[in-house]
Amino acid sequence: MLLLRDISKVYQGRSPAIALQGINLTLPQGEFLAVVGSSGSGKSTLLNILGLLDRPTTGEYWIDGTRVRGWSDARLARMRNETLGFVYQSFNLIPTLSARENVELPLVYRQVPPKERRHQVDLWLERVRLSDRMHHYPAELSGGQQQRVAVARALVHNPKVLFADEPTANLDGDSTDEIVRVFDEVHASGQTIVLITHDRYFAQAADRVVKLAHGRLVSEAVTRRAN
Amino acid sequence: MRIDDVVRHAVRPLRVYKLRSGLSLMGILIGVAAVITLTTLVRSASLSVSGRVENLGTNLVIVTMNPLVEASNMQDGLTLRQSRSLERLPGFALAAPVDYETTTAGHGETTAPVTVYGSSPRLTSVLQYHLALGRNWTAKDVSTQQRVVVLGSQTSRQLFGERNPIGRRIALNGASYRVVGVLAPKGAFFDINQDAVAIVPITTYQMQSGIHTVESVYLKTASPAANPNEIHRLEDRLNHDLGNANRYTVMTQSEMLTVTHKISTLLTRVLTGVAAISVLVGGIGMLNVLLMSVSERVREIGVRKTVGARRAEILAQFMLESVIVAMIGGMLGAALGIGASVLLTQRLHIALVLNPWIPAAGVVASMGVGALCGIYPAARAATLPPVEALRRP
């Protein structure tokens, strides 16, 4: 599904900073991968490259059998829209749009007809148990509810890979449990997931855990769950 | 992104951020309102003046003594006899000498502000007044210096109410005059109230004032329009009588029309320029608010790009937002401009001449300004790399 070969990322500046180096990683379809590591280890940079939000300095990236090289911004945008979904620590909902409108955003950019869009959005708001809050604006929702809206938005267009960057870091215990439950459910239905987390409990929900330190992959472990 | 979605996503922030939207359209609103009000006022005023001038007849010629001459040597103006003799010049049909002053008329305890004209009986027809009651005084009244007066409709109403004033007496500058006629209402023109007048024989007027020269002479040519030969003959006679061409000014109606047209054209250009600058300033204000808006919404742009928005879609959304803000500003400005024009022309007592293309052009121009001002902020929003946009707070 995803293949990284000798990927490095260097941020140019007065003193160039190496964010990633020599990353080799394969992610088969349906796998739930957790990426752990301390702050500044390169986790978010790795997610940005995997999610086609940033370009690597060197190395090869293959997605669904196609090498990502020299793609235009428009092609990258289309690929993100058709193939990838994102959940962030700070929810990243658009404050001027209701829960329903936030969830339908990927479908809007895919030009899905309104009727079909409504059906998909209703389905996902029901799955994250927010059908009764669909007309609320983000400011009218709790942190946990906002993150559930963000999860629905990340999955509403049926992406091949779901990327999640510390999705439970800003949530209380109950809300974290709710998000873990949703991730478990979608993974069980075959969803490929890349999760960046500090939360060991959440990481244990993954099939495999890789650890990053100073921009390198330093360890890899298959969880008990995968066994 | 479908067109209806682009519009929906462009309109939503305007509804949510009402204050910001209001501030950004304010400059455009004021600018467009100013353009419409100023151009409409100049056009209305110009056409009203032209209409009045044309109504008085293109054969009207006005001779006015220059103020400096009058002030330095009052006795050097035209005498009544000289002014009357102008009527006998070949090509001229009539001449009405005119002196006037502003004073207070009284009847018993009641007073009224009034412009007193001293002239010949022909003045009423030259100025196109019509009698509503009684009669005009006669040439005999002039030659015998009778204290008779024809009142304007407002002066009559102020002094006598609904009573018939014919045969009653009023006081003007301490002298008693008998009312012989009342003029039909003529209405106001700019700030000149044409119904607060009292017309008396010029001989009586001069006897009262002690000044025996005339300030101006209204002449009418026999032909439908004054021609250069007639004007030359008039000027020759005035040069002969006054000895100096600098002592008077001869103005024909066509010259007045030309002057009116020139003033109106100049005013239109100057005021349109001023108004255009105010639209531009409004546009710069809008640009500022839009840039602020983009800065505040960088994260939103990042999110949109993350879920698949292309540059063109972000550009279209922000451009459309800007155009819609400007269009609303333009439409409100057009409404305000039309309202202000109606109000001001009513207050100035001139007919409203509103060219419907001006408000339409104002709205279209403001949309153009909106598009122009939206390009840079929208381009900035569109070219933001998603990863950088998402990092912003």
XYZ file of C-alpha atoms in Angstrom:
620
model
C 0.000 0.000 0.000
C 2.695 2.501 1.114
C 6.418 2.047 0.564
C 9.226 4.362 1.686
C 12.766 3.741 0.454
C 15.682 5.561 2.032
C 13.643 8.697 2.681
C 15.320 11.775 4.140
C 14.057 15.271 4.818
C 16.328 18.242 5.401
C 14.929 21.668 6.246
C 17.135 24.286 4.614
C 17.969 27.394 6.584
C 21.005 29.103 8.128
C 21.931 25.724 9.587
C 20.161 22.889 7.744
C 18.148 20.611 10.052
C 17.854 16.918 9.329
C 14.320 15.837 10.209
C 14.396 12.345 8.699
C 17.155 10.140 7.332
C 17.286 6.663 5.837
C 13.673 5.793 6.479
C 12.589 2.484 4.987
C 9.048 1.456 5.716
C 6.375 -0.707 4.176
C 2.719 -0.495 5.089
C 0.525 -3.276 3.709
C -3.145 -2.661 3.074
C -5.306 -3.090 6.166
C -2.444 -2.648 8.633
C -2.737 -0.393 11.689
C 0.713 1.148 12.224
C 1.592 3.227 15.278
C 4.566 5.594 15.116
C 5.972 6.591 18.487
C 8.899 8.731 19.543
C 9.758 11.759 21.588
C 9.091 15.331 20.493
C 11.296 16.375 17.576
C 11.983 12.770 16.570
C 10.485 13.372 13.104
C 7.063 11.707 13.567
C 5.041 14.613 12.134
C 7.489 15.083 9.249
C 7.074 11.407 8.407
C 3.284 11.763 8.493
C 3.435 14.872 6.267
C 5.495 12.987 3.679
C 3.270 9.899 3.848
C 0.198 12.148 3.604
C 1.525 13.997 0.512
C 1.546 17.288 2.429
C 5.327 17.651 2.133
C 7.979 16.345 -0.238
C 11.028 14.324 0.864
C 14.505 15.710 0.141
C 15.736 12.313 -1.115
C 14.401 8.777 -1.398
C 11.466 7.091 -3.053
C 7.841 7.027 -2.010
C 5.410 4.600 -3.561
C 1.719 4.817 -2.914
C -0.624 2.089 -4.105
C 2.000 0.908 -6.608
C 2.685 4.369 -8.070
C 5.863 6.296 -7.388
C 5.296 9.810 -6.108
C 7.767 11.904 -8.051
C 7.431 15.355 -9.629
C 3.701 15.451 -9.044
C 1.984 18.809 -9.418
C 0.194 20.410 -6.478
C -3.133 19.667 -8.209
C -2.279 15.957 -8.553
C -1.156 15.762 -4.936
C -4.434 17.466 -3.887
C -6.470 15.013 -5.950
C -4.559 12.052 -4.489
C -5.133 13.322 -0.939
C -8.807 13.827 -1.702
C -9.313 10.378 -3.205
C -6.999 8.230 -1.130
C -6.132 9.789 2.231
C -7.858 10.960 5.385
C -6.386 13.034 8.226
C -7.123 13.482 11.926
C -5.143 15.998 13.989
C -4.519 16.672 17.637
C -6.179 20.117 17.402
C -9.221 18.778 15.442
C -8.740 21.354 12.632
C -12.429 21.884 12.001
C -13.453 24.959 10.012
C -15.214 27.238 12.529
C -17.611 28.775 9.996
C -19.016 25.399 8.936
C -21.419 23.179 10.887
C -20.485 19.616 11.921
C -22.303 18.287 8.856
C -20.574 20.761 6.518
C -17.164 19.948 7.994
C -17.730 16.235 7.462
C -18.842 16.675 3.845
C -15.767 18.771 2.909
C -13.767 15.985 1.140
C -16.908 15.072 -0.836
C -17.409 18.736 -1.792
C -13.924 18.860 -3.298
C -14.593 15.542 -5.046
C -17.758 17.074 -6.562
C -20.018 14.339 -5.186
C -23.678 15.231 -5.864
C -25.468 16.698 -2.794
C -27.903 13.797 -2.364
C -25.161 11.180 -2.279
C -23.094 13.473 -0.078
C -25.902 13.786 2.455
C -26.301 10.017 2.637
C -22.574 9.462 3.307
C -22.373 12.270 5.867
C -25.452 11.039 7.760
C -23.970 7.547 7.853
C -20.679 8.724 9.340
C -22.229 11.134 11.818
C -24.293 8.193 13.029
C -21.183 6.006 13.336
C -19.485 8.613 15.529
C -22.782 9.116 17.446
C -23.236 12.763 16.511
C -26.405 12.662 14.423
C -28.113 14.956 16.920
C -25.308 17.523 16.669
C -24.941 17.761 12.910
C -26.098 21.377 12.706
C -23.863 22.561 15.545
C -20.779 24.671 14.876
C -17.395 23.524 16.267
C -17.531 26.157 19.003
C -20.778 24.550 20.222
C -19.205 21.079 20.587
C -16.963 19.570 23.278
C -13.368 18.570 22.432
C -14.352 14.890 22.167
C -17.293 15.693 19.904
C -15.101 17.897 17.689
C -12.583 15.080 17.326
C -15.364 12.657 16.405
C -16.479 15.103 13.711
C -12.858 15.234 12.497
C -12.722 11.414 12.381
C -15.971 11.320 10.408
C -14.512 13.890 7.982
C -11.352 11.817 7.591
C -13.315 8.679 6.717
C -16.410 9.948 4.904
C -14.827 9.617 1.447
C -13.683 6.064 2.152
C -9.917 6.730 2.007
C -7.360 3.963 1.518
C -5.229 5.259 4.399
C -6.211 7.141 7.550
C -3.470 9.294 9.093
C -3.887 10.406 12.689
C -1.465 12.749 14.430
C -1.895 12.560 18.229
C -5.697 12.368 17.906
C -6.279 11.821 21.645
C -3.687 14.231 23.066
C -6.258 16.928 23.806
C -9.021 14.624 25.034
C -10.191 13.374 28.421
C -10.450 9.652 29.252
C -13.990 9.072 27.998
C -13.415 10.925 24.757
C -10.146 9.009 24.211
C -11.998 5.728 24.701
C -14.583 6.824 22.146
C -11.896 7.647 19.558
C -10.066 4.363 20.223
C -13.373 2.549 19.772
C -13.957 4.200 16.389
C -10.408 3.416 15.253
C -10.855 -0.210 16.348
C -14.094 -0.433 14.415
C -12.745 0.985 11.185
C -9.560 -1.064 11.418
C -11.665 -4.174 11.921
C -13.446 -3.336 8.682
C -10.080 -3.303 6.834
C -9.048 0.363 7.082
C -5.305 1.048 6.781
C -4.237 3.402 9.577
C -1.060 5.310 10.423
C -1.215 6.634 13.971
C 1.268 8.977 15.583
C 0.904 8.912 19.324
C 2.518 9.300 22.707
C -0.249 7.213 24.221
C 1.090 3.690 24.857
C -2.398 2.385 25.537
C -3.584 3.670 22.154
C -0.407 2.394 20.430
C -1.222 -1.095 21.677
C -4.362 -0.991 19.564
C -2.093 -1.044 16.463
C -0.765 -4.138 14.671
C 2.784 -2.800 14.621
C 4.632 -0.044 16.440
C 7.703 1.706 15.030
C 9.818 4.090 17.047
C 11.583 7.159 15.682
C 14.530 8.915 17.322
C 16.506 11.799 15.808
C 14.894 11.229 12.434
C 15.734 7.523 12.245
C 13.665 4.381 12.696
C 15.230 2.827 15.735
C 12.896 -0.021 16.579
C 9.951 -1.958 15.276
C 7.621 -4.276 17.142
C 4.614 -6.319 16.290
C 2.000 -5.990 19.019
C 0.308 -8.791 20.843
C -2.888 -7.785 19.176
C -1.439 -8.538 15.718
C -0.565 -11.981 16.918
C -15.794 21.929 -6.361
C -19.242 22.669 -7.786
C -20.163 26.306 -8.485
C -22.946 26.309 -5.871
C -20.472 24.990 -3.291
C -17.936 27.691 -4.188
C -20.626 30.352 -3.674
C -21.843 28.752 -0.416
C -18.338 28.524 0.996
C -17.558 32.094 -0.077
C -20.745 33.547 1.439
C -20.612 31.673 4.767
C -17.657 33.608 6.288
C -19.370 36.883 5.356
C -22.386 35.832 7.403
C -20.321 34.569 10.320
C -17.801 37.428 10.463
C -20.350 40.224 10.118
C -18.232 42.980 11.661
C -15.225 42.206 9.495
C -17.377 41.971 6.381
C -19.105 45.219 7.329
C -15.797 46.991 7.794
C -14.399 45.753 4.507
C -17.427 46.871 2.510
C -17.704 50.248 4.265
C -15.073 51.957 2.110
C -16.663 50.752 -1.118
C -20.126 51.705 0.158
C -19.087 55.280 0.946
C -17.139 55.603 -2.305
C -19.999 54.428 -4.525
C -22.527 56.537 -2.592
C -20.266 59.578 -3.058
C -19.864 58.953 -6.814
C -23.609 58.588 -7.344
C -24.598 61.524 -5.129
C -22.034 63.932 -6.547
C -22.531 63.090 -10.207
C -26.327 63.100 -9.840
C -26.300 66.413 -7.992
C -24.057 68.094 -10.550
C -26.117 66.719 -13.414
C -29.431 67.667 -11.790
C -28.200 71.163 -10.889
C -26.731 71.715 -14.327
C -29.899 70.609 -16.126
C -32.063 72.686 -13.772
C -29.974 75.791 -14.404
C -29.951 75.163 -18.147
C -33.695 74.569 -18.086
C -34.316 77.842 -16.259
C -32.021 79.756 -18.558
C -33.702 78.263 -21.629
C -37.150 78.966 -20.165
C -36.324 82.637 -19.829
C -35.814 82.653 -23.581
C -32.707 82.483 -25.709
C -33.373 86.090 -26.742
C -32.741 87.411 -23.213
C -29.671 89.622 -22.745
C -28.633 90.843 -19.305
C -26.445 93.884 -18.765
C -24.956 94.060 -15.271
C -22.929 96.897 -13.820
C -19.618 95.598 -12.526
C -19.540 95.733 -8.708
C -16.209 97.586 -8.509
C -17.518 100.416 -10.667
C -20.642 100.634 -8.564
C -18.701 100.662 -5.317
C -16.148 103.240 -6.397
C -18.425 105.598 -8.204
C -22.111 104.862 -7.921
C -23.243 107.734 -10.074
C -21.264 106.448 -13.021
C -23.760 103.610 -13.711
C -26.502 103.726 -16.321
C -29.253 106.224 -15.712
C -32.870 105.227 -16.073
C -33.120 107.259 -19.240
C -30.046 105.544 -20.730
C -31.353 102.114 -19.808
C -34.695 102.852 -21.457
C -32.988 104.075 -24.601
C -31.398 100.622 -25.033
C -34.845 99.333 -25.931
C -34.781 101.488 -29.042
C -31.594 99.892 -30.373
C -32.252 98.061 -33.665
C -33.034 94.403 -33.015
C -34.157 94.859 -29.378
C -37.781 94.540 -28.382
C -37.829 95.564 -24.736
C -35.607 96.602 -21.831
C -36.406 96.387 -18.148
C -34.061 98.216 -15.746
C -33.650 96.339 -12.453
C -32.484 97.433 -9.007
C -33.003 95.167 -6.014
C -32.296 94.739 -2.338
C -33.214 92.374 0.447
C -35.258 93.909 3.264
C -38.277 93.310 5.491
C -41.875 93.992 4.516
C -44.433 94.748 7.207
C -48.192 94.843 7.655
C -49.288 95.889 11.112
C -47.342 93.703 13.523
C -46.551 91.102 10.884
C -43.241 91.141 9.004
C -41.734 89.027 6.241
C -38.271 88.885 4.629
C -38.495 89.998 1.019
C -36.420 90.844 -2.062
C -37.626 94.179 -3.402
C -37.243 94.696 -7.146
C -37.488 98.178 -8.630
C -38.215 97.870 -12.338
C -40.632 98.569 -15.161
C -43.972 96.750 -15.639
C -42.237 94.454 -18.157
C -40.138 92.698 -15.508
C -42.917 90.254 -14.608
C -43.135 89.026 -18.194
C -39.329 88.914 -18.599
C -39.016 86.770 -15.464
C -42.123 84.817 -16.470
C -44.218 85.620 -13.400
C -47.996 85.333 -13.720
C -50.549 87.343 -11.764
C -52.827 85.388 -9.448
C -54.752 88.353 -8.063
C -55.268 92.030 -8.995
C -53.140 93.698 -11.657
C -49.597 94.774 -12.437
C -48.781 98.413 -11.930
C -48.471 100.525 -15.100
C -45.992 102.760 -16.930
C -47.980 105.694 -15.571
C -47.341 104.455 -12.015
C -43.623 104.459 -12.927
C -43.626 107.942 -14.400
C -45.583 109.359 -11.432
C -43.499 107.477 -8.798
C -46.531 105.755 -7.285
C -46.075 103.679 -4.128
C -47.683 100.554 -5.523
C -46.443 96.988 -5.190
C -47.008 93.529 -6.609
C -46.288 90.839 -4.005
C -44.931 87.346 -4.377
C -47.311 84.608 -3.220
C -45.313 83.732 -0.090
C -44.918 87.350 1.012
C -48.640 87.872 0.558
C -49.428 84.767 2.611
C -46.962 85.738 5.343
C -48.354 89.266 5.658
C -52.060 88.688 5.029
C -52.694 84.998 5.526
C -55.658 83.865 3.434
C -57.148 87.384 3.260
C -57.227 89.279 -0.030
C -54.379 91.836 0.127
C -55.480 93.909 -2.893
C -55.928 97.548 -1.865
C -54.225 96.995 1.503
C -50.960 98.685 2.436
C -47.551 97.311 3.412
C -44.409 99.002 4.731
C -41.128 98.751 2.797
C -38.066 100.580 4.145
C -40.293 102.915 6.167
C -42.575 103.878 3.279
C -46.161 102.725 2.762
C -47.074 100.907 -0.494
C -50.505 99.876 -1.760
C -50.792 96.264 -2.922
C -52.217 96.084 -6.454
C -51.424 92.519 -7.376
C -50.231 89.113 -6.167
C -48.053 86.791 -8.259
C -48.791 83.113 -8.771
C -46.411 80.802 -6.878
C -43.204 79.964 -8.733
C -41.391 77.827 -6.156
C -37.835 77.887 -4.971
C -34.744 77.384 -7.110
C -31.626 76.307 -5.187
C -31.748 78.590 -2.144
C -33.518 81.425 -3.972
C -37.121 81.773 -2.905
C -38.854 83.256 -5.937
C -42.112 83.839 -4.066
C -40.706 86.114 -1.349
C -40.607 89.186 -3.598
C -42.094 92.666 -3.864
C -41.931 94.450 -7.237
C -42.259 98.216 -7.230
C -41.823 100.952 -9.900
C -38.093 101.676 -10.327
C -38.673 105.429 -10.030
C -40.280 104.941 -6.607
C -37.448 102.561 -5.647
C -34.772 105.082 -6.666
C -36.576 107.911 -4.902
C -36.582 105.838 -1.703
C -32.982 104.624 -2.018
C -31.513 107.915 -3.273
C -29.517 106.043 -5.937
C -30.290 107.059 -9.489
C -28.401 104.480 -11.487
C -29.543 100.990 -12.366
C -27.707 97.788 -11.343
C -28.785 95.764 -14.346
C -30.946 95.846 -17.440
C -32.861 92.857 -18.811
C -33.296 93.116 -22.592
C -35.050 90.946 -25.100
C -34.164 90.860 -28.768
C -36.871 90.863 -31.415
C -35.367 87.750 -33.035
C -35.687 84.341 -31.266
C -31.979 84.398 -30.275
C -29.547 87.268 -29.714
C -27.088 87.528 -32.598
C -23.564 89.014 -32.514
C -24.538 92.142 -34.452
C -27.154 93.056 -31.890
C -24.704 92.475 -29.048
C -22.089 94.668 -30.791
C -24.640 97.440 -31.189
C -25.552 97.134 -27.503
C -21.898 97.233 -26.429
C -21.218 100.278 -28.651
C -24.083 102.090 -26.981
C -22.939 101.101 -23.477
C -19.348 102.164 -24.278
C -20.729 105.468 -25.454
C -22.930 105.947 -22.376
C -20.438 104.687 -19.788
C -17.165 105.539 -21.563
C -15.491 102.302 -20.501
C -16.069 98.667 -21.443
C -14.872 97.468 -18.015
C -17.844 98.994 -16.273
C -20.409 96.466 -17.408
C -20.882 92.852 -18.380
C -23.168 91.686 -21.154
C -24.364 88.141 -20.813
C -26.537 86.367 -23.366
C -28.478 83.212 -22.581
C -26.310 81.129 -24.897
C -23.239 82.401 -23.054
C -24.889 81.527 -19.756
C -25.680 78.065 -21.091
C -22.064 77.664 -22.202
C -20.770 78.831 -18.826
C -23.223 76.542 -17.029
C -22.140 73.638 -19.197
C -18.447 74.398 -18.626
C -18.900 74.675 -14.869
C -20.949 71.502 -14.765
C -18.400 69.601 -16.880
C -15.545 70.822 -14.703
C -17.433 70.027 -11.507
C -18.383 66.585 -12.809
C -14.747 65.820 -13.616
C -13.382 67.127 -10.342
C -16.052 65.473 -8.206
C -15.859 62.202 -10.126
C -12.098 62.274 -9.557
C -12.593 62.901 -5.841
C -15.212 60.164 -5.658
C -12.983 57.752 -7.622
C -10.206 58.406 -5.115
C -12.609 57.592 -2.287
C -13.523 54.295 -4.028
C -9.800 53.562 -4.376
C -9.219 54.341 -0.697
C -12.198 52.097 0.095
C -10.585 49.398 -2.045
C -7.296 49.720 -0.170
C -9.201 49.431 3.111
C -10.867 46.328 1.777
C -7.532 44.889 0.644
C -6.246 45.425 4.166
C -9.191 43.626 5.766
C -8.953 40.783 3.224
C -5.252 40.325 3.945
C -6.070 40.233 7.642
C -8.797 37.716 6.920
C -6.375 35.457 5.003
C -3.861 35.682 7.864
C -6.533 34.706 10.371
C -7.730 31.821 8.232
C -4.400 30.272 7.256
C -5.243 27.137 9.230
C -8.598 26.846 7.443
C -6.751 27.061 4.134
C -4.405 24.304 5.301
C -7.356 22.099 6.281
C -9.058 22.662 2.945
C -5.877 21.743 1.090
C -5.409 18.678 3.255
C -8.840 17.357 2.299
C -8.177 17.957 -1.380
C -8.767 21.621 -2.289
C -6.681 22.705 -5.260
C -5.060 26.151 -5.613
C -7.699 27.233 -8.125
C -10.484 26.338 -5.693
C -8.930 28.304 -2.816
C -8.286 31.211 -5.204
C -11.885 31.107 -6.468
C -13.302 30.999 -2.924
C -11.325 33.992 -1.659
C -11.769 36.004 -4.877
C -15.499 35.365 -4.796
C -15.647 36.421 -1.142
C -13.955 39.675 -2.080
C -16.205 40.283 -5.104
C -19.345 39.525 -3.083
C -18.270 41.892 -0.284
C -17.567 44.613 -2.849
C -20.841 43.926 -4.680
C -22.852 44.217 -1.460
C -20.910 47.397 -0.645
C -21.614 48.714 -4.148
C -25.329 47.894 -3.942
C -25.726 49.475 -0.504
C -23.675 52.436 -1.733
C -25.926 52.773 -4.782
C -29.034 52.728 -2.570
C -27.486 55.285 -0.213
C -26.347 57.441 -3.145
C -29.818 57.409 -4.715
C -31.428 58.211 -1.347
C -28.994 61.060 -0.693
C -29.549 62.414 -4.222
C -33.329 62.415 -3.768
C -33.010 64.132 -0.387
C -30.491 66.753 -1.503
C -32.282 67.674 -4.732
C -35.484 68.109 -2.709
C -33.697 70.371 -0.265
C -32.082 72.353 -3.096
C -35.419 72.615 -4.930
C -34.057 71.195 -8.168
C -35.427 68.376 -10.277
C -33.739 64.999 -9.761
C -32.074 63.757 -12.947
C -30.834 60.255 -12.182
C -29.051 58.344 -14.892
C -29.813 54.667 -14.111
C -26.490 53.662 -15.613
C -24.567 55.477 -12.873
C -25.715 53.232 -9.965
C -25.345 50.182 -12.227
C -21.843 51.293 -13.203
C -21.093 51.931 -9.506
C -22.003 48.350 -8.588
C -20.039 46.896 -11.529
C -17.033 49.108 -10.759
C -17.095 48.099 -7.103
C -17.128 44.430 -8.143
C -14.090 45.208 -10.308
C -12.384 46.858 -7.329
C -13.348 43.809 -5.248
C -11.818 41.445 -7.793
C -8.701 43.594 -8.032
C -8.320 43.833 -4.260
C -9.071 40.132 -3.866
C -6.372 38.914 -6.266
C -3.406 39.370 -3.950
C -4.934 38.006 -0.720
C -6.537 35.130 -2.654
C -3.262 34.311 -4.433
C -1.487 34.364 -1.075
C -4.056 31.979 0.335
C -3.901 29.692 -2.699
C -0.114 29.336 -2.771
C 0.305 28.554 0.928
C 1.867 25.085 1.273
C -0.615 22.950 3.293
C 1.990 21.747 5.762
C 3.038 25.318 6.541
C -0.578 26.488 6.805
C -1.403 23.726 9.293
C 1.510 24.721 11.522
C 0.072 28.209 12.083
C -1.837 28.769 15.328
